[in-house]
Amino acid sequence: MTGRESDLDGSGDRGAGPRDAGTPARYEAHGAPVVVARGSYDMQTIAPLATALRAAAEGRPRVVLDVSAVTFADSSFLNLLILTHRTTDLRLAGPTTPVRRILELTGVDTVLKVRSTVEDAATC
């Protein structure tokens, strides 16, 4: 196998796979903007999500972040949640095990509204 064959995502990164979560999708549910986060979030991949949350929060009383497809989250992700919560009523929907764990370990689950579905988060 050549080095090129092990570069499955074409990024040049020979790590465990794609790191960039890409540009998050966005839609509306019950009058609230919903931002859909996918993949792994760390210091190097958080920027597109930060931009999407900032845009969604602009002039809106609440924002739902669908985290049901987040596979990894570090302190950069947690910091973004806290900063966003300072500007709008941030609600999380469908936390995966990695997300739920970081929220519970840090106590942020007691500060943010965390619900199992986007529907519940948008209407609570």
Short mmCIF file of N, CA and C in Angstrom, two decimals, residues 66-124:
data_model
loop_
_atom_site.label_atom_id
_atom_site.label_comp_id
_atom_site.label_asym_id
_atom_site.label_seq_id
_atom_site.Cartn_x
_atom_site.Cartn_y
_atom_site.Cartn_z
N ASP A 66 -28.45 21.02 16.70
CA ASP A 66 -28.64 19.57 16.58
C ASP A 66 -27.27 18.92 16.65
N VAL A 67 -27.00 18.22 17.73
CA VAL A 67 -25.69 17.59 17.95
C VAL A 67 -25.77 16.07 17.82
N SER A 68 -26.81 15.58 17.18
CA SER A 68 -27.04 14.13 17.09
C SER A 68 -26.04 13.40 16.19
N ALA A 69 -25.23 14.15 15.45
CA ALA A 69 -24.22 13.51 14.58
C ALA A 69 -22.80 13.93 14.96
N VAL A 70 -22.62 14.45 16.17
CA VAL A 70 -21.28 14.85 16.63
C VAL A 70 -20.59 13.62 17.21
N THR A 71 -19.41 13.32 16.68
CA THR A 71 -18.68 12.12 17.09
C THR A 71 -17.59 12.40 18.12
N PHE A 72 -17.14 13.65 18.20
CA PHE A 72 -16.11 14.04 19.16
C PHE A 72 -16.26 15.52 19.44
N ALA A 73 -16.07 15.91 20.68
CA ALA A 73 -16.12 17.32 21.06
C ALA A 73 -15.14 17.57 22.19
N ASP A 74 -14.32 18.62 22.04
CA ASP A 74 -13.37 18.96 23.09
C ASP A 74 -13.75 20.30 23.72
N SER A 75 -12.82 20.89 24.44
CA SER A 75 -13.10 22.15 25.14
C SER A 75 -13.40 23.30 24.18
N SER A 76 -12.92 23.24 22.95
CA SER A 76 -13.24 24.28 21.96
C SER A 76 -14.74 24.28 21.68
N PHE A 77 -15.31 23.11 21.55
CA PHE A 77 -16.74 22.95 21.32
C PHE A 77 -17.52 23.46 22.53
N LEU A 78 -17.09 23.05 23.70
CA LEU A 78 -17.74 23.47 24.94
C LEU A 78 -17.70 24.99 25.10
N ASN A 79 -16.56 25.58 24.83
CA ASN A 79 -16.41 27.03 24.91
C ASN A 79 -17.36 27.73 23.94
N LEU A 80 -17.49 27.19 22.73
CA LEU A 80 -18.41 27.77 21.75
C LEU A 80 -19.85 27.72 22.25
N LEU A 81 -20.24 26.63 22.87
CA LEU A 81 -21.59 26.52 23.42
C LEU A 81 -21.84 27.60 24.47
N ILE A 82 -20.89 27.78 25.36
CA ILE A 82 -21.04 28.77 26.43
C ILE A 82 -21.09 30.18 25.86
N LEU A 83 -20.20 30.49 24.93
CA LEU A 83 -20.20 31.83 24.32
C LEU A 83 -21.50 32.10 23.56
N THR A 84 -22.00 31.10 22.86
CA THR A 84 -23.26 31.27 22.13
C THR A 84 -24.42 31.46 23.10
N HIS A 85 -24.40 30.73 24.19
CA HIS A 85 -25.46 30.84 25.19
C HIS A 85 -25.51 32.24 25.81
N ARG A 86 -24.39 32.94 25.82
CA ARG A 86 -24.37 34.31 26.36
C ARG A 86 -25.10 35.29 25.45
N THR A 87 -25.26 34.95 24.16
CA THR A 87 -25.89 35.87 23.21
C THR A 87 -27.31 35.47 22.84
N THR A 88 -27.69 34.23 23.09
CA THR A 88 -29.03 33.76 22.75
C THR A 88 -29.38 32.56 23.63
N ASP A 89 -30.63 32.17 23.60
CA ASP A 89 -31.07 30.99 24.35
C ASP A 89 -30.70 29.76 23.52
N LEU A 90 -29.51 29.21 23.75
CA LEU A 90 -29.02 28.05 23.00
C LEU A 90 -29.61 26.78 23.59
N ARG A 91 -30.17 25.96 22.70
CA ARG A 91 -30.75 24.68 23.11
C ARG A 91 -30.08 23.58 22.30
N LEU A 92 -29.73 22.49 22.96
CA LEU A 92 -29.09 21.36 22.28
C LEU A 92 -30.09 20.25 22.06
N ALA A 93 -29.99 19.61 20.91
CA ALA A 93 -30.90 18.51 20.57
C ALA A 93 -30.12 17.25 20.22
N GLY A 94 -30.56 16.13 20.79
CA GLY A 94 -30.02 14.83 20.44
C GLY A 94 -28.57 14.59 20.75
N PRO A 95 -28.10 14.92 21.95
CA PRO A 95 -26.67 14.75 22.22
C PRO A 95 -26.22 13.29 22.13
N THR A 96 -25.11 13.10 21.46
CA THR A 96 -24.48 11.79 21.39
C THR A 96 -23.75 11.53 22.71
N THR A 97 -23.25 10.34 22.88
CA THR A 97 -22.52 10.01 24.11
C THR A 97 -21.33 10.94 24.35
N PRO A 98 -20.49 11.23 23.34
CA PRO A 98 -19.37 12.15 23.61
C PRO A 98 -19.83 13.55 24.03
N VAL A 99 -20.89 14.03 23.42
CA VAL A 99 -21.39 15.36 23.78
C VAL A 99 -22.00 15.34 25.17
N ARG A 100 -22.84 14.36 25.43
CA ARG A 100 -23.46 14.27 26.76
C ARG A 100 -22.40 14.16 27.85
N ARG A 101 -21.36 13.40 27.58
CA ARG A 101 -20.31 13.21 28.59
C ARG A 101 -19.61 14.52 28.93
N ILE A 102 -19.21 15.30 27.91
CA ILE A 102 -18.51 16.56 28.19
C ILE A 102 -19.45 17.55 28.88
N LEU A 103 -20.72 17.52 28.53
CA LEU A 103 -21.69 18.41 29.19
C LEU A 103 -21.86 18.04 30.66
N GLU A 104 -21.98 16.75 30.93
CA GLU A 104 -22.17 16.29 32.31
C GLU A 104 -20.92 16.49 33.16
N LEU A 105 -19.76 16.18 32.61
CA LEU A 105 -18.51 16.33 33.37
C LEU A 105 -18.24 17.77 33.78
N THR A 106 -18.67 18.71 32.95
CA THR A 106 -18.40 20.13 33.22
C THR A 106 -19.58 20.85 33.86
N GLY A 107 -20.73 20.19 33.95
CA GLY A 107 -21.91 20.82 34.53
C GLY A 107 -22.66 21.73 33.57
N VAL A 108 -22.23 21.79 32.33
CA VAL A 108 -22.89 22.66 31.35
C VAL A 108 -24.30 22.15 31.04
N ASP A 109 -24.56 20.87 31.27
CA ASP A 109 -25.90 20.34 31.05
C ASP A 109 -26.92 20.96 32.01
N THR A 110 -26.46 21.59 33.08
CA THR A 110 -27.38 22.26 34.00
C THR A 110 -27.63 23.71 33.60
N VAL A 111 -26.84 24.21 32.67
CA VAL A 111 -26.96 25.60 32.21
C VAL A 111 -27.75 25.68 30.91
N LEU A 112 -27.49 24.76 29.99
CA LEU A 112 -28.16 24.74 28.70
C LEU A 112 -29.40 23.85 28.74
N LYS A 113 -30.34 24.15 27.88
CA LYS A 113 -31.50 23.27 27.71
C LYS A 113 -31.08 22.16 26.75
N VAL A 114 -31.07 20.94 27.26
CA VAL A 114 -30.66 19.78 26.47
C VAL A 114 -31.87 18.87 26.32
N ARG A 115 -32.24 18.59 25.08
CA ARG A 115 -33.42 17.77 24.80
C ARG A 115 -33.05 16.65 23.84
N SER A 116 -33.89 15.63 23.78
CA SER A 116 -33.57 14.47 22.94
C SER A 116 -33.85 14.70 21.46
N THR A 117 -34.74 15.63 21.11
CA THR A 117 -35.07 15.87 19.71
C THR A 117 -35.05 17.37 19.39
N VAL A 118 -34.93 17.67 18.11
CA VAL A 118 -34.99 19.07 17.66
C VAL A 118 -36.36 19.64 18.00
N GLU A 119 -37.40 18.87 17.78
CA GLU A 119 -38.77 19.30 18.09
C GLU A 119 -38.89 19.73 19.55
N ASP A 120 -38.41 18.90 20.46
CA ASP A 120 -38.47 19.23 21.89
C ASP A 120 -37.63 20.46 22.21
N ALA A 121 -36.46 20.55 21.63
CA ALA A 121 -35.57 21.69 21.91
C ALA A 121 -36.16 22.99 21.38
N ALA A 122 -36.80 22.94 20.23
CA ALA A 122 -37.35 24.16 19.63
C ALA A 122 -38.58 24.67 20.36
N THR A 123 -39.29 23.78 21.05
CA THR A 123 -40.54 24.18 21.69
C THR A 123 -40.48 24.28 23.21
N CYS A 124 -39.36 23.91 23.82
CA CYS A 124 -39.29 23.94 25.30
C CYS A 124 -39.13 25.36 25.84
#
